[in-house]
Coordinates of C-alpha atoms in Angstrom, one line a residue:
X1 CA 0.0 0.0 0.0
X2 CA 1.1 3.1 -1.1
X3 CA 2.0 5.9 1.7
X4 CA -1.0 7.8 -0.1
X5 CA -3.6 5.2 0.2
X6 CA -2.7 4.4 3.7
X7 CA -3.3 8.4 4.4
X8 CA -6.7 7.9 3.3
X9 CA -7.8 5.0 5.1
X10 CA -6.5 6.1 8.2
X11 CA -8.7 7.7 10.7
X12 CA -9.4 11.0 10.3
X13 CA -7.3 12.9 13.5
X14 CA -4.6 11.0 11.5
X15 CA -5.7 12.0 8.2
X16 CA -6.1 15.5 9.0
X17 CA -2.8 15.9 10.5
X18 CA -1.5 14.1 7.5
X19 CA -2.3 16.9 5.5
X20 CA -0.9 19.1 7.7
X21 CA 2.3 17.4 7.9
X22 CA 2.8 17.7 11.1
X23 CA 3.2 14.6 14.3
X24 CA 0.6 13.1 15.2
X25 CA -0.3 10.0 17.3
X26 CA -2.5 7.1 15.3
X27 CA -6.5 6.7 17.5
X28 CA -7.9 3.6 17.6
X29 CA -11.4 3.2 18.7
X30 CA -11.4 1.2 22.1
X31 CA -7.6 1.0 22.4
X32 CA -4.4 3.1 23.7
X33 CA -3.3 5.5 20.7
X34 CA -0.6 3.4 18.8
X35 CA 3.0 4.5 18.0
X36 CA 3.8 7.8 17.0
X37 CA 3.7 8.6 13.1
X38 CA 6.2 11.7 12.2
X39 CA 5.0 13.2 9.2
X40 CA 8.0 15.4 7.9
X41 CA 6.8 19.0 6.4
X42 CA 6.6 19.1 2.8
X43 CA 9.1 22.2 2.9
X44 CA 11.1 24.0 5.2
X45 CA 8.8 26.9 6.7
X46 CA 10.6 30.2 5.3
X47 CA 11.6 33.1 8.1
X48 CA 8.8 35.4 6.5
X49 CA 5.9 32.9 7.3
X50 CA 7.6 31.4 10.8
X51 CA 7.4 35.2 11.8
X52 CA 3.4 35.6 10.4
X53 CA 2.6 32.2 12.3
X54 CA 4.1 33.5 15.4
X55 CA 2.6 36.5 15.8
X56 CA -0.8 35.3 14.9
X57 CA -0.5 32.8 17.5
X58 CA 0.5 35.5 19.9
X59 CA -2.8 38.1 18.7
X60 CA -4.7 34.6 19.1
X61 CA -3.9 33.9 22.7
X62 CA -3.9 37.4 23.5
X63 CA -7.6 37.1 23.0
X64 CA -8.1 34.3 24.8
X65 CA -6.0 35.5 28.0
X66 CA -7.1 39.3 27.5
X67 CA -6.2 39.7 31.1
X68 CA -2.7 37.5 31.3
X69 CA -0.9 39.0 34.0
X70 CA 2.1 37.8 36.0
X71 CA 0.4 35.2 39.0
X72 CA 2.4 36.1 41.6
X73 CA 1.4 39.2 43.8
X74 CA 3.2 42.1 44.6
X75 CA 3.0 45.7 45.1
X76 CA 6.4 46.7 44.8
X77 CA 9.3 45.8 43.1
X78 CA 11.3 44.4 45.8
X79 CA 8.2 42.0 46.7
X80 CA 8.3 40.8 42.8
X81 CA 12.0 40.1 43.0
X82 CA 11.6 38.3 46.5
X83 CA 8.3 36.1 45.0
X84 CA 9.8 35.5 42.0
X85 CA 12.8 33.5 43.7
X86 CA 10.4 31.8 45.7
X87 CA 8.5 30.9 43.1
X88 CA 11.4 27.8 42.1
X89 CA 10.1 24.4 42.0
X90 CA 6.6 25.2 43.7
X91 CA 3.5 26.9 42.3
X92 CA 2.9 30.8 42.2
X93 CA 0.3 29.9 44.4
X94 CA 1.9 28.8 47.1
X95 CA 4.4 31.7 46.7
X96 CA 1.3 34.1 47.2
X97 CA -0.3 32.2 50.0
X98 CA 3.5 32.3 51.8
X99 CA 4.2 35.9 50.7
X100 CA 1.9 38.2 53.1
X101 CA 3.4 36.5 56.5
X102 CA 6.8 37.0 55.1
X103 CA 6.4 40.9 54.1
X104 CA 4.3 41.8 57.2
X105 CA 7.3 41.1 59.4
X106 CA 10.0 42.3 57.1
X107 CA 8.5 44.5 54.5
X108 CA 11.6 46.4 53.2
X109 CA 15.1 45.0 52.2
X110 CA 17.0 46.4 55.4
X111 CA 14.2 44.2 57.4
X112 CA 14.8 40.9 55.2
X113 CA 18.9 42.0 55.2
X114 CA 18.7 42.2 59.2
X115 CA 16.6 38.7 59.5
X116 CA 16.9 35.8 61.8
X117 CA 17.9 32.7 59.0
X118 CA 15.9 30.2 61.0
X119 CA 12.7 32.4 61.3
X120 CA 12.8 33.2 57.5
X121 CA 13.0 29.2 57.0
X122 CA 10.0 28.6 59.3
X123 CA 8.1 30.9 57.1
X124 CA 9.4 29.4 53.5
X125 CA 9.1 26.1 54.7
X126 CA 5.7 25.3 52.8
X127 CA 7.6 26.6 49.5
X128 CA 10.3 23.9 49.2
X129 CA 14.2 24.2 49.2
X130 CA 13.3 26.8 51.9
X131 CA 16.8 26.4 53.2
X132 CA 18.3 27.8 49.9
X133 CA 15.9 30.1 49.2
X134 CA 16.2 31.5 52.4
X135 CA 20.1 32.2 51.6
X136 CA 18.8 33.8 48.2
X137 CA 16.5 36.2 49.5
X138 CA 18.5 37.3 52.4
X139 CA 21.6 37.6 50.2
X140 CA 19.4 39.5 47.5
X141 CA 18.4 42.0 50.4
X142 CA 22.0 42.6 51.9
X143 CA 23.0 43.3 48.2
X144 CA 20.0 45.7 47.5
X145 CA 21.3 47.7 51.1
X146 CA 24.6 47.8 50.3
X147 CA 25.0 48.2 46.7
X148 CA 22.0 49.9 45.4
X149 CA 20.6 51.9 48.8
X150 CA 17.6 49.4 49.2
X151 CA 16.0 50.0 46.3
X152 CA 15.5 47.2 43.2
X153 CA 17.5 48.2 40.4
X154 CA 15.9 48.7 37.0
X155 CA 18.6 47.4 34.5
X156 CA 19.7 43.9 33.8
X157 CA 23.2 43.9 34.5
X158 CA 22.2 45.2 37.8
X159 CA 19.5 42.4 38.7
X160 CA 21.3 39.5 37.6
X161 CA 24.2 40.1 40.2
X162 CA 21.8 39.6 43.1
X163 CA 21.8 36.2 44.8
X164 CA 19.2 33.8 43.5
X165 CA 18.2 35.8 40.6
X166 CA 19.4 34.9 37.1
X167 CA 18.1 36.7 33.6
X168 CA 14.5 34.7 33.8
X169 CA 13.6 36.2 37.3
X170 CA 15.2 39.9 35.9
X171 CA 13.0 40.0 32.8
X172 CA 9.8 39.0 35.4
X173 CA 10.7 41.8 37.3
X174 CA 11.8 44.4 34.5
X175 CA 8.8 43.9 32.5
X176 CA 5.8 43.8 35.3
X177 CA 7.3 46.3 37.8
X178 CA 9.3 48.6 35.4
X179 CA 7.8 47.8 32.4
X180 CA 11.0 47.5 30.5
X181 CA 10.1 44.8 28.1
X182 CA 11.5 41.2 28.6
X183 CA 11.2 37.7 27.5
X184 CA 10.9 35.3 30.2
X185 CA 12.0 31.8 29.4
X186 CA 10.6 29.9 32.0
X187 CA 10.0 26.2 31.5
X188 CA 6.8 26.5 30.1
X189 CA 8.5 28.9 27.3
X190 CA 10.6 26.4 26.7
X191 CA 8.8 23.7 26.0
X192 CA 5.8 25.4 23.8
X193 CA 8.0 27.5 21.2
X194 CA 10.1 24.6 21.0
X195 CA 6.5 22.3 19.9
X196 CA 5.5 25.3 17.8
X197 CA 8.8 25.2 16.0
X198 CA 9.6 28.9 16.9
X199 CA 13.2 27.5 17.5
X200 CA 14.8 24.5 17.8
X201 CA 17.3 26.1 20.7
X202 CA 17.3 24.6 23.8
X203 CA 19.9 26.6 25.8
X204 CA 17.3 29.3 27.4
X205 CA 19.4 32.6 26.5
X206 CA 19.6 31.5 22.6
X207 CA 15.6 30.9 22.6
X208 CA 15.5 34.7 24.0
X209 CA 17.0 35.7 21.3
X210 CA 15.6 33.3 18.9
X211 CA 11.8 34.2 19.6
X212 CA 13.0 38.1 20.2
X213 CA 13.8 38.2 16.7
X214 CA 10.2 37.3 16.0
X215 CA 8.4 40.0 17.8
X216 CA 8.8 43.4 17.8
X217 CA 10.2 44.8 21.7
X218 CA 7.4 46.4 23.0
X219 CA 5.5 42.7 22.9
X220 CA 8.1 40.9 24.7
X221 CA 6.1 40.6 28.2
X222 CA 2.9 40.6 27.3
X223 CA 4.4 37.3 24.7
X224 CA 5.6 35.7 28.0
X225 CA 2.3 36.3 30.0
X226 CA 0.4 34.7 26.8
X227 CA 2.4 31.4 26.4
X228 CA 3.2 31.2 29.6
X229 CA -0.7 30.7 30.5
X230 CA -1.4 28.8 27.6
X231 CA 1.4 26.5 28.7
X232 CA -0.4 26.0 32.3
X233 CA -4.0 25.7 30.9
X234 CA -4.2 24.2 27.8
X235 CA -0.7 22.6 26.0
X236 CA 0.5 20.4 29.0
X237 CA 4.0 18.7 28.6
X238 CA 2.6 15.3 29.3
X239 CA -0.7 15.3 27.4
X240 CA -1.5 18.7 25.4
X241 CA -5.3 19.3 25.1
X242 CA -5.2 19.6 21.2
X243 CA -8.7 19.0 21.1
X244 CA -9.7 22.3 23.4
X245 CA -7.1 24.1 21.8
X246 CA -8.1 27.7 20.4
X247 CA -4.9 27.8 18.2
X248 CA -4.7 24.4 16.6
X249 CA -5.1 25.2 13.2
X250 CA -1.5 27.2 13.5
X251 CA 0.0 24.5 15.3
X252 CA 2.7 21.9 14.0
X253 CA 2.9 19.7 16.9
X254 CA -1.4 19.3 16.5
X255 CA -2.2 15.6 17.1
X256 CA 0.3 14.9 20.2
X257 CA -2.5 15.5 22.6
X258 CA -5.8 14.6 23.3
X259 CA -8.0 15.6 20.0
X260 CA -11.5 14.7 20.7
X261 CA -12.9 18.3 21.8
X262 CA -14.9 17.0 25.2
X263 CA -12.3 14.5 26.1
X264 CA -9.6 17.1 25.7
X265 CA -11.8 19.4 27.7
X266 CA -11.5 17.3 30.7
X267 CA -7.6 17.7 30.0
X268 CA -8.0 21.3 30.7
X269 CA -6.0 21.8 34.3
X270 CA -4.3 24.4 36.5
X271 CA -1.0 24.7 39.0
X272 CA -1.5 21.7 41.8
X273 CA -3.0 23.2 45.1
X274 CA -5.3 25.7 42.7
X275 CA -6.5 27.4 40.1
X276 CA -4.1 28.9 37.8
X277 CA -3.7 33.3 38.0
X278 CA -5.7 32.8 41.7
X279 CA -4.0 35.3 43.8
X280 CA -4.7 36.8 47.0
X281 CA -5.0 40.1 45.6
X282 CA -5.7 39.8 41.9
X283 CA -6.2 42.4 39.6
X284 CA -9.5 43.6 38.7
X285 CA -9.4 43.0 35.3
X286 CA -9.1 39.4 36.6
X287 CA -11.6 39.4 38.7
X288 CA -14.2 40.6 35.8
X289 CA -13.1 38.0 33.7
X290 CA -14.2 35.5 35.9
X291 CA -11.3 34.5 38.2
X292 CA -11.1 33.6 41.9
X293 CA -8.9 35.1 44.6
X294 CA -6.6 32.5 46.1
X295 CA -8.3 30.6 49.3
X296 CA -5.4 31.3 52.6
X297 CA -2.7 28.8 53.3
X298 CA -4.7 25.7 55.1
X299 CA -7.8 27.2 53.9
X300 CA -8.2 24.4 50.9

């Protein structure tokens, strides 16, 4: 059987993705999908189009997430920086239900510089690796004292020689408390321009400057905000909701999911321990769109 006639016979996720030339995984009525069937593109994508593709899919999630913001809460820059740390291997959620106890007792950078270790640990303890990340944030507050007079510094050199906080964690806080734009390459970043084929770059400063290339500046954080939600709703590492997916049609990697629309609807998940953008002190917009404040630590 020719690879043509074996296209046509084959069901029609596969079929459809077929003509798309793009991955997909073979359904089977009753049964576990079967191998993985690459289907190679029938040319190279030019740099003209892969830039049109992108920034369609950025207009296209920017209208589905009209209101993506950054999910941990602050209201200054020094509490963005601080969060932002914490927010290493645990959920923004549990950074934002850990946050208030921790900036009611030491709510400037002289108070964090000047803390008790131990005390700091007690209080980061439900955030993980609170031993280390009690070292980060008191080293970052010392270093805001003493080199920059207690106050967050709003260039990139600057942030990135504070303890714990590497170019990711700068470009969080340049863009959402300075507005300087900035591509964050957090894992989720990662992983979905790599399965949209906006790069093939693995080594998180080259995809900055990989996906930079494709938009202009000014769209860098609101880009971040956008895939970055996407990433947490809708295209999972483990088992993308292709099926519930608003940009499919622009998507190479369609098919690797789930693609029957109410199966892939129950695919549809947020951050463990809550809903994903629930913060204690969300932002109206937020709140009209239908989100829910985050419950207290213990609360649920």
């Amino acid at each position: 059987m020719t690879k043509k006639a074996a296209v046509k016979k084959a069901p029609a996720v596969v079929r459809q993705a077929a003509e798309k030339k793009v991955p997909v995984k073979k359904a089977v009525a009753g049964k576990a999908p079967a191998k993985t069937v690459a289907v190679k593109p029938a040319k190279e994508e030019s740099p003209a189009a892969l830039v049109r593709r992108a920034r369609r899919i950025n207009r296209e999630l920017a209208e589905v997430f009209p209101y993506a913001h950054p999910e941990l809460d602050f209201e200054n820059p020094f509490q963005l920086v601080v969060a932002t740390v914490l927010s290493a291997q645990t959920t923004d959620l549990r950074v934002n239900q850990t946050t208030p106890a921790l900036f009611a007792k030491y709510p400037t950078p002289e108070d964090l510089a000047a803390a008790n270790p131990e005390e700091v640990e007690e209080i980061l303890r439900p955030t993980g690796f609170f031993r280390a990340k009690t070292k980060s944030v008191i080293g970052l507050s010392k270093a805001l004292v003493e080199q920059f007079g207690g106050e967050v510094p709003g260039r990139l050199e600057d942030l990135v020689k504070l303890p714990g906080v590497g170019r990711k964690t700068a470009f969080v806080v340049l863009g959402n408390a300075f507005g300087r734009p900035g591509i964050t390459v957090d894992t989720h970043f990662q992983r979905l321009v790599r399965r949209w084929r906006w790069t093939a770059e693995t080594d998180p400063d080259k995809i900055e400057a990989a996906i930079g290339a494709l938009f202009p500046k000014k769209d860098w954080t609101d880009l971040s905000h956008h895939v970055i939600w996407h990433g947490r709703r809708i295209c999972h590492a483990r088992k993308p909701a292709c099926g519930a997916c608003p940009i499919a049609p622009l998507c190479p990697a369609f098919g690797e999911g789930e693609t029957d629309p109410e199966k892939a609807k129950k695919l549809l998940k947020y951050e463990k321990g809550g809903f994903p953008g629930q913060r204690l002190n969300p932002p109206q917009a937020y709140l009209d769109a239908g989100g829910k404040a985050a419950p207290p630590l213990g609360a649920g």
